[in-house]
Amino acid sequence: DGGITQSPKYLFRKEGQNVTLSCEQNLNHDAMYWYRQDPGQGLRLIYYSQIVNDFQKGDIAEGYSVSREKKESFPLTVTSAQKNPTAFYLCASRFSIGTEAFFGQGTRLTVV
Amino acid sequence: QKEVEQNSGPLSVPEGAIASLNCTYSDRGSQSFFWYRQYSGKSPELIMFIYSNGDKEDGRFTAQLNKASQYVSLLIRDSQPSDSATYLCAVNKGGGADGLTFGKGTHLIIQP
């Protein structure tokens, strides 16, 4: 089955720790995205990548980092510099700019 | 002015009636428009996309786009309790940037 897989589904982080969220897709999509969603809020763009080995900052990139070493994979690292990391993180992909985007099931990150 | 605006609701509609969800956007250069449905605690799933002025129908759903007035709407006919969810309007970013800009969503409740 084609789709986008995010792992883990739930993640707990201690203050000061870096954590990495996984996102893998087998849809052969070129473009991949990371969004953050806070309660009662819309989705906000963190980073995006249109091609392997290239990525761009979105609207709220501070405290986050990404890599795109393979077309299928776009991991997100939440660093200790992110002051308020507790949120629902969503990975998405699409064939190209302007086409519809599809989402993974999300990772809920909680700082403890 | 926010980039994508939606009435947060809740919008309460009797079962079997038509639910009408509205969205306005500020970037006149926007070309692609999407409606996502999000159940509580889940990731968004694509309902409709529309690129051209006018109506686009898919089953019980109709998307309407008016670029001159900068609004896009979603009609749900014969509303069912399973349609109760938050509906997110998304607009493709313009100006050479990539990604979707999301509204905060409208919470729809279908009353049995």
GROMACS .gro file of C-alpha atoms in nm:
model
  224
    1ASP     CA    1   0.000   0.000   0.000
    2GLY     CA    2   0.129   0.344  -0.089
    3GLY     CA    3   0.135   0.604   0.179
    4ILE     CA    4   0.319   0.815   0.431
    5THR     CA    5   0.440   0.662   0.755
    6GLN     CA    6   0.531   0.866   1.058
    7SER     CA    7   0.690   0.723   1.369
    8PRO     CA    8   0.657   0.713   1.656
    9LYS     CA    9   0.291   0.796   1.710
   10TYR     CA   10   0.361   0.933   2.058
   11LEU     CA   11   0.691   1.074   2.182
   12PHE     CA   12   0.793   1.211   2.518
   13ARG     CA   13   1.094   1.435   2.553
   14LYS     CA   14   1.275   1.569   2.853
   15GLU     CA   15   1.368   1.934   2.860
   16GLY     CA   16   1.702   1.993   2.689
   17GLN     CA   17   1.688   1.682   2.472
   18ASN     CA   18   1.690   1.662   2.095
   19VAL     CA   19   1.442   1.420   1.939
   20THR     CA   20   1.400   1.303   1.580
   21LEU     CA   21   1.066   1.231   1.416
   22SER     CA   22   1.061   0.992   1.124
   23CYS     CA   23   0.868   1.038   0.798
   24GLU     CA   24   0.883   0.790   0.511
   25GLN     CA   25   0.678   0.785   0.190
   26ASN     CA   26   0.650   0.534  -0.093
   27LEU     CA   27   0.436   0.750  -0.320
   28ASN     CA   28   0.733   0.859  -0.532
   29HIS     CA   29   0.655   1.219  -0.439
   30ASP     CA   30   0.926   1.479  -0.490
   31ALA     CA   31   0.802   1.731  -0.234
   32MET     CA   32   0.781   1.668   0.141
   33TYR     CA   33   0.671   1.892   0.426
   34TRP     CA   34   0.664   1.920   0.802
   35TYR     CA   35   0.380   2.100   0.977
   36ARG     CA   36   0.307   2.169   1.338
   37GLN     CA   37  -0.046   2.187   1.482
   38ASP     CA   38  -0.131   2.329   1.823
   39PRO     CA   39  -0.475   2.281   1.987
   40GLY     CA   40  -0.744   2.481   1.810
   41GLN     CA   41  -0.496   2.606   1.553
   42GLY     CA   42  -0.435   2.550   1.188
   43LEU     CA   43  -0.123   2.386   1.054
   44ARG     CA   44   0.198   2.587   1.037
   45LEU     CA   45   0.480   2.503   0.800
   46ILE     CA   46   0.817   2.418   0.958
   47TYR     CA   47   1.033   2.298   0.668
   48TYR     CA   48   0.986   2.170   0.318
   49SER     CA   49   1.192   1.992   0.056
   50GLN     CA   50   1.127   1.984  -0.315
   51ILE     CA   51   1.417   1.758  -0.406
   52VAL     CA   52   1.680   1.534  -0.248
   53ASN     CA   53   1.960   1.717  -0.068
   54ASP     CA   54   1.769   2.045  -0.069
   55PHE     CA   55   1.526   2.194   0.183
   56GLN     CA   56   1.386   2.533   0.276
   57LYS     CA   57   1.267   2.697   0.596
   58GLY     CA   58   0.897   2.745   0.640
   59ASP     CA   59   0.720   2.993   0.864
   60ILE     CA   60   0.837   2.855   1.200
   61ALA     CA   61   1.175   2.684   1.141
   62GLU     CA   62   1.354   2.811   1.454
   63GLY     CA   63   1.450   2.524   1.684
   64TYR     CA   64   1.404   2.258   1.416
   65SER     CA   65   1.632   2.088   1.163
   66VAL     CA   66   1.574   1.847   0.875
   67SER     CA   67   1.761   1.639   0.620
   68ARG     CA   68   1.665   1.491   0.283
   69GLU     CA   69   1.924   1.231   0.193
   70LYS     CA   70   1.674   1.003   0.021
   71LYS     CA   71   1.363   1.080  -0.180
   72GLU     CA   72   1.155   0.860   0.049
   73SER     CA   73   1.267   1.007   0.382
   74PHE     CA   74   1.241   1.349   0.548
   75PRO     CA   75   1.322   1.329   0.921
   76LEU     CA   76   1.261   1.624   1.153
   77THR     CA   77   1.477   1.695   1.457
   78VAL     CA   78   1.327   1.901   1.735
   79THR     CA   79   1.622   2.057   1.911
   80SER     CA   80   1.655   2.191   2.264
   81ALA     CA   81   1.642   2.540   2.114
   82GLN     CA   82   1.270   2.494   2.042
   83LYS     CA   83   1.115   2.658   2.346
   84ASN     CA   84   0.764   2.517   2.317
   85PRO     CA   85   0.788   2.182   2.135
   86THR     CA   86   0.474   2.015   2.268
   87ALA     CA   87   0.249   1.980   1.962
   88PHE     CA   88   0.110   1.748   1.697
   89TYR     CA   89   0.360   1.710   1.413
   90LEU     CA   90   0.242   1.622   1.066
   91CYS     CA   91   0.446   1.513   0.767
   92ALA     CA   92   0.303   1.552   0.419
   93SER     CA   93   0.410   1.487   0.062
   94ARG     CA   94   0.290   1.572  -0.284
   95PHE     CA   95   0.393   1.508  -0.641
   96SER     CA   96   0.473   1.870  -0.719
   97ILE     CA   97   0.390   2.229  -0.626
   98GLY     CA   98   0.020   2.299  -0.667
   99THR     CA   99  -0.097   1.940  -0.645
  100GLU     CA  100  -0.278   1.788  -0.352
  101ALA     CA  101  -0.079   1.695  -0.043
  102PHE     CA  102  -0.128   1.381   0.162
  103PHE     CA  103  -0.052   1.346   0.530
  104GLY     CA  104   0.096   1.082   0.755
  105GLN     CA  105  -0.085   0.988   1.075
  106GLY     CA  106   0.115   1.235   1.283
  107THR     CA  107   0.344   1.229   1.586
  108ARG     CA  108   0.226   1.375   1.914
  109LEU     CA  109   0.527   1.516   2.101
  110THR     CA  110   0.506   1.601   2.469
  111VAL     CA  111   0.777   1.760   2.679
  112VAL     CA  112   0.790   1.613   3.029
  113GLN     CA  113  -0.542   4.035   0.763
  114LYS     CA  114  -0.482   3.664   0.813
  115GLU     CA  115  -0.379   3.473   0.502
  116VAL     CA  116  -0.658   3.215   0.517
  117GLU     CA  117  -0.965   3.279   0.730
  118GLN     CA  118  -1.240   3.045   0.839
  119ASN     CA  119  -1.519   3.076   1.092
  120SER     CA  120  -1.412   2.849   1.376
  121GLY     CA  121  -1.769   2.749   1.461
  122PRO     CA  122  -1.903   2.525   1.586
  123LEU     CA  123  -2.141   2.503   1.294
  124SER     CA  124  -2.437   2.286   1.383
  125VAL     CA  125  -2.642   2.130   1.101
  126PRO     CA  126  -2.929   1.880   1.119
  127GLU     CA  127  -2.874   1.538   0.969
  128GLY     CA  128  -2.976   1.532   0.603
  129ALA     CA  129  -2.936   1.907   0.554
  130ILE     CA  130  -2.670   2.092   0.354
  131ALA     CA  131  -2.362   2.209   0.543
  132SER     CA  132  -2.192   2.517   0.399
  133LEU     CA  133  -1.834   2.595   0.495
  134ASN     CA  134  -1.660   2.913   0.385
  135CYS     CA  135  -1.303   3.031   0.353
  136THR     CA  136  -1.144   3.357   0.239
  137TYR     CA  137  -0.783   3.412   0.142
  138SER     CA  138  -0.566   3.720   0.106
  139ASP     CA  139  -0.311   3.628  -0.164
  140ARG     CA  140  -0.475   3.716  -0.496
  141GLY     CA  141  -0.208   3.512  -0.678
  142SER     CA  142  -0.316   3.184  -0.515
  143GLN     CA  143  -0.381   2.912  -0.770
  144SER     CA  144  -0.468   2.591  -0.584
  145PHE     CA  145  -0.726   2.539  -0.312
  146PHE     CA  146  -0.791   2.237  -0.093
  147TRP     CA  147  -1.038   2.117   0.167
  148TYR     CA  148  -0.926   1.871   0.432
  149ARG     CA  149  -1.132   1.693   0.696
  150GLN     CA  150  -0.974   1.629   1.034
  151TYR     CA  151  -1.126   1.413   1.303
  152SER     CA  152  -1.020   1.481   1.661
  153GLY     CA  153  -0.670   1.346   1.728
  154LYS     CA  154  -0.620   1.236   1.366
  155SER     CA  155  -0.434   1.374   1.069
  156PRO     CA  156  -0.606   1.572   0.791
  157GLU     CA  157  -0.746   1.382   0.497
  158LEU     CA  158  -0.808   1.538   0.158
  159ILE     CA  159  -1.172   1.593   0.064
  160MET     CA  160  -1.160   1.814  -0.243
  161PHE     CA  161  -0.929   2.032  -0.444
  162ILE     CA  162  -1.019   2.301  -0.694
  163TYR     CA  163  -0.809   2.508  -0.929
  164SER     CA  164  -1.059   2.691  -1.153
  165ASN     CA  165  -1.342   2.933  -1.086
  166GLY     CA  166  -1.680   2.769  -1.051
  167ASP     CA  167  -1.808   2.450  -0.894
  168LYS     CA  168  -1.653   2.107  -0.866
  169GLU     CA  169  -1.865   1.816  -0.748
  170ASP     CA  170  -1.757   1.483  -0.601
  171GLY     CA  171  -2.034   1.273  -0.455
  172ARG     CA  172  -2.198   1.462  -0.169
  173PHE     CA  173  -1.929   1.731  -0.176
  174THR     CA  174  -1.914   2.045  -0.389
  175ALA     CA  175  -1.627   2.290  -0.383
  176GLN     CA  176  -1.689   2.643  -0.509
  177LEU     CA  177  -1.418   2.891  -0.603
  178ASN     CA  178  -1.451   3.261  -0.675
  179LYS     CA  179  -1.107   3.410  -0.736
  180ALA     CA  180  -1.239   3.763  -0.794
  181SER     CA  181  -1.392   3.765  -0.445
  182GLN     CA  182  -1.111   3.551  -0.301
  183TYR     CA  183  -1.328   3.291  -0.139
  184VAL     CA  184  -1.367   2.918  -0.159
  185SER     CA  185  -1.648   2.715  -0.007
  186LEU     CA  186  -1.739   2.354   0.056
  187LEU     CA  187  -2.095   2.225   0.048
  188ILE     CA  188  -2.183   1.890   0.201
  189ARG     CA  189  -2.520   1.756   0.091
  190ASP     CA  190  -2.726   1.502   0.288
  191SER     CA  191  -2.506   1.560   0.594
  192GLN     CA  192  -2.436   1.253   0.805
  193PRO     CA  193  -2.321   1.231   1.169
  194SER     CA  194  -1.992   1.088   1.035
  195ASP     CA  195  -1.931   1.424   0.867
  196SER     CA  196  -1.885   1.580   1.211
  197ALA     CA  197  -1.523   1.695   1.212
  198THR     CA  198  -1.305   2.002   1.166
  199TYR     CA  199  -1.273   2.116   0.805
  200LEU     CA  200  -0.951   2.287   0.707
  201CYS     CA  201  -0.921   2.516   0.410
  202ALA     CA  202  -0.573   2.527   0.252
  203VAL     CA  203  -0.430   2.753  -0.014
  204ASN     CA  204  -0.111   2.701  -0.206
  205LYS     CA  205   0.155   2.952  -0.110
  206GLY     CA  206   0.240   3.205  -0.376
  207GLY     CA  207   0.542   3.421  -0.448
  208GLY     CA  208   0.774   3.133  -0.530
  209ALA     CA  209   0.744   2.969  -0.189
  210ASP     CA  210   0.615   2.616  -0.147
  211GLY     CA  211   0.374   2.462   0.098
  212LEU     CA  212   0.012   2.512   0.190
  213THR     CA  213  -0.125   2.787   0.410
  214PHE     CA  214  -0.404   2.658   0.631
  215GLY     CA  215  -0.696   2.825   0.799
  216LYS     CA  216  -0.769   2.735   1.159
  217GLY     CA  217  -1.061   2.519   1.054
  218THR     CA  218  -1.437   2.511   1.105
  219HIS     CA  219  -1.576   2.265   1.357
  220LEU     CA  220  -1.885   2.104   1.203
  221ILE     CA  221  -2.140   1.917   1.411
  222ILE     CA  222  -2.413   1.713   1.240
  223GLN     CA  223  -2.706   1.667   1.475
  224PRO     CA  224  -2.888   1.330   1.442
   0.00000   0.00000   0.00000
